[in-house]
Structure formats: C-alpha cells, structure tokens
Coordinates of C-alpha atoms in Angstrom, one line a residue:
E1 CA 98.3 78.7 130.2
T2 CA 101.6 77.5 129.2
S3 CA 101.9 79.2 126.0
N4 CA 103.0 83.1 126.2
Q5 CA 101.5 83.5 122.7
V6 CA 98.0 82.9 123.9
G7 CA 98.6 83.3 127.6
Q8 CA 99.5 87.4 126.4
Y9 CA 96.3 87.5 123.7
V10 CA 93.9 85.8 125.6
Y11 CA 94.8 88.1 128.9
Q12 CA 94.5 91.4 126.5
Y13 CA 91.2 90.3 125.1
L14 CA 89.6 89.7 128.0
K15 CA 90.9 93.2 129.5
K16 CA 89.7 95.2 126.6
V17 CA 86.1 93.7 126.8
S18 CA 86.2 93.8 130.4
E19 CA 86.9 97.3 130.4
S20 CA 84.5 98.4 127.5
Q21 CA 82.0 101.3 127.0
L22 CA 80.3 100.0 124.4
P23 CA 76.2 98.8 124.8
K24 CA 76.8 95.8 122.8
D25 CA 79.6 94.2 125.4
K26 CA 77.4 95.2 128.7
G27 CA 75.6 91.7 129.0
I28 CA 79.1 89.8 129.1
K29 CA 81.6 92.6 130.6
K30 CA 80.6 90.9 133.9
A31 CA 81.8 87.6 133.3
Y32 CA 84.9 88.8 131.6
S33 CA 85.9 91.2 134.6
L34 CA 85.9 87.9 136.3
A35 CA 87.6 86.0 134.1
L36 CA 90.2 88.7 134.1
R37 CA 90.5 88.3 137.9
L38 CA 91.4 84.7 137.7
A39 CA 93.6 85.2 134.6
K40 CA 97.7 85.5 134.9
P41 CA 98.7 88.7 133.6
F42 CA 100.8 88.6 130.7
N43 CA 103.2 91.6 128.8
R44 CA 105.7 89.6 127.3
G45 CA 106.9 92.3 124.5
L46 CA 106.0 93.0 121.3
Q47 CA 107.0 90.0 119.5
Y48 CA 104.0 88.6 121.2
S49 CA 100.1 88.3 120.4
Q50 CA 98.2 91.3 121.3
S51 CA 94.6 92.3 121.4
K52 CA 93.9 95.7 121.7
R53 CA 90.8 98.2 121.5
F54 CA 90.5 102.1 121.1
Q55 CA 86.8 103.3 121.8
I56 CA 84.5 106.5 122.4
F57 CA 81.0 106.6 123.1
D58 CA 78.8 109.3 124.2
D59 CA 76.2 107.9 126.7
E60 CA 73.6 111.1 126.1
M61 CA 73.8 110.6 122.1
R62 CA 74.5 107.1 122.3
I63 CA 76.5 106.9 119.7
G64 CA 80.3 105.9 119.2
A65 CA 83.0 104.3 117.7
S66 CA 85.9 101.7 118.3
L67 CA 88.7 100.6 116.4
N68 CA 90.1 96.9 117.1
L69 CA 93.5 95.4 116.4
D70 CA 94.6 92.1 116.8
I71 CA 98.0 90.6 116.2
I72 CA 99.0 87.1 116.2
G73 CA 102.9 87.1 117.0
N74 CA 105.7 85.1 116.5
K75 CA 108.7 84.9 118.8
K76 CA 110.9 83.9 116.1
S77 CA 110.5 87.6 114.2
I78 CA 109.4 91.1 114.7
W79 CA 106.8 90.4 112.3
P80 CA 103.8 88.9 113.5
R81 CA 102.2 85.9 111.7
F82 CA 98.6 87.4 111.1
A83 CA 97.0 91.4 111.8
K84 CA 93.8 92.2 111.9
T85 CA 91.8 95.8 112.3
N86 CA 88.1 96.2 112.5
V87 CA 86.3 99.6 112.3
E88 CA 82.7 99.3 114.4
L89 CA 79.9 102.1 114.5
H90 CA 78.0 102.2 117.2
A91 CA 74.6 103.8 117.0
L92 CA 71.1 103.9 118.8
G93 CA 72.0 100.5 120.3
Y94 CA 73.1 99.0 116.9
H95 CA 76.5 98.5 115.9
I96 CA 77.9 98.2 112.1
D97 CA 81.1 96.8 111.1
L98 CA 82.3 99.8 108.7
L99 CA 85.8 98.3 107.7
E100 CA 87.6 95.0 108.3
A101 CA 91.1 94.2 107.1
G102 CA 93.4 91.7 107.9
A103 CA 96.8 90.8 106.5
R104 CA 98.9 87.6 107.1
L105 CA 102.7 88.5 107.2
E106 CA 104.2 84.5 108.4
G107 CA 107.3 84.3 105.9
L108 CA 107.5 88.1 105.7
Q109 CA 111.4 87.9 107.6
P110 CA 113.4 86.1 104.9
I111 CA 111.9 88.3 102.3
I112 CA 113.2 91.3 104.3
E113 CA 116.3 89.3 105.1
S114 CA 116.8 88.7 101.2
L115 CA 116.6 92.3 100.4
Y116 CA 118.3 94.1 103.5
G117 CA 121.7 91.6 104.0
K118 CA 124.0 92.1 105.1
K119 CA 126.5 90.7 102.1
S120 CA 126.1 92.7 98.5
Q121 CA 125.6 89.4 97.0
D122 CA 122.1 88.4 99.8
K123 CA 120.9 91.5 98.6
K124 CA 118.3 90.7 96.0
T125 CA 115.0 91.9 94.9
V126 CA 111.6 90.5 96.4
F127 CA 110.8 88.6 92.8
D128 CA 114.2 86.9 92.9
Y129 CA 113.1 85.6 96.2
L130 CA 109.6 84.7 95.1
Q131 CA 110.7 83.0 92.0
R132 CA 113.7 81.3 93.7
K133 CA 110.6 80.0 96.3
S134 CA 108.9 79.4 93.5
K135 CA 111.3 76.7 91.2
E136 CA 111.8 75.0 95.0
R137 CA 108.1 74.1 95.6
S138 CA 108.1 73.1 91.5
R139 CA 111.1 70.9 92.3
E140 CA 108.9 69.6 95.1
Y141 CA 105.4 69.0 93.4
N142 CA 107.3 67.4 90.5
T143 CA 109.1 64.5 92.9
L144 CA 106.1 63.8 94.7
D145 CA 103.9 63.9 90.7
A146 CA 106.6 61.6 90.0
Q147 CA 106.2 58.7 93.0
H148 CA 102.2 59.2 92.4
L149 CA 102.8 58.4 88.9
K150 CA 104.6 55.2 89.9
L151 CA 102.4 54.1 92.7
M152 CA 99.0 54.5 90.4
N153 CA 101.0 51.7 87.7
K154 CA 102.1 49.3 90.4
M155 CA 98.3 49.4 91.4
N156 CA 96.6 49.1 87.6
Q157 CA 99.2 46.6 87.3
K158 CA 98.0 44.4 90.3
L159 CA 94.1 45.2 89.8
P160 CA 92.2 43.4 86.9
I161 CA 91.5 46.9 85.2
E162 CA 90.5 47.5 81.3
T163 CA 89.3 50.1 79.8
R164 CA 85.7 49.8 78.2
R165 CA 85.3 50.3 74.8
P166 CA 82.0 50.5 72.9
K167 CA 81.4 47.7 70.7
E168 CA 81.3 48.4 67.2
P169 CA 77.9 47.6 65.1
Q170 CA 77.6 44.7 63.4

C-alpha cells in the first residue's frame, strides 16, 4: 500500500485480529496471521490511522469482553477525521455488541484555532465560527440557485411548454 494512512490501519487491523483470543475470530485468525506476515509494518505516529483491540477472555468459563477502537487519521491535523469505539460481550460462543459509538471530527482544527488563536481578534466563540461558515454556505447556495433559475428560464423559452388549464364549462 502506498498510502501511509491506509497501510497503518490495515496492518494494525490484521495484527489485532491475528492476536485475538476471542472465539468469533478463530476461523479467520490463521488467514489474518498469514496476511500479516506478508504485510509491511507501519508505525508512523498519532496522526495516522489506527485500529486497536483490548480484550479479556476466560477459556474455562467461556466468557469475555472486548473494546475495539478505530481511528481514521488526518496527516494535516492532530485531530482524527473519524473515531469509533465498540464494546462487545462474549459468552458461551455468542457475542453481543453492547455499545458502538462514532464521531466524525473533520473540520475540528479550524474551530479550535479560532477559539485559541494567537491574536486576540482571532479568539471567538464556536458559535461565531459556525455562524460565519453558515453565511458562507448560504451565499454559495444562493449563487447556485440564481444560476439554476436562469438555466431553467432559458430551457422554458426554447421548449414549447404550456401550462395546462382546465376548460371552463359552457
């Protein structure tokens, strides 16, 4: 894989499944171990994508739990684009997803910079930032709407379209 983001995530995912002690992964554990031997190891740092699993399983009682963490990184920021966590319970050969939560964090960097900027005029509230972004998007949509309306009017002039009106009774 040429992308460090994808390469690190895939490598860590292969590693977490191949080292798994959970019964649900026994069938694919061997294939993932083989793929892991062929994969190039990546360890680039916190700003890159990661996939981690913390687990505990008691073979005697056939019960356990696992916590999966998946982070899709962003090279341009210390804040990830996406983060997801999943808590699973494993008992008697079954597994249950107790909790799964994810957050998309793309665009968080400019908000934080606007709150904690170096210049005093840069320090604004989150609401100021969101209001400014909303106004910018509103202007973009209004421009697109005007262009769309002009195009529709040109099409109506070129095509012989008439509005149907019900005939009045005589």
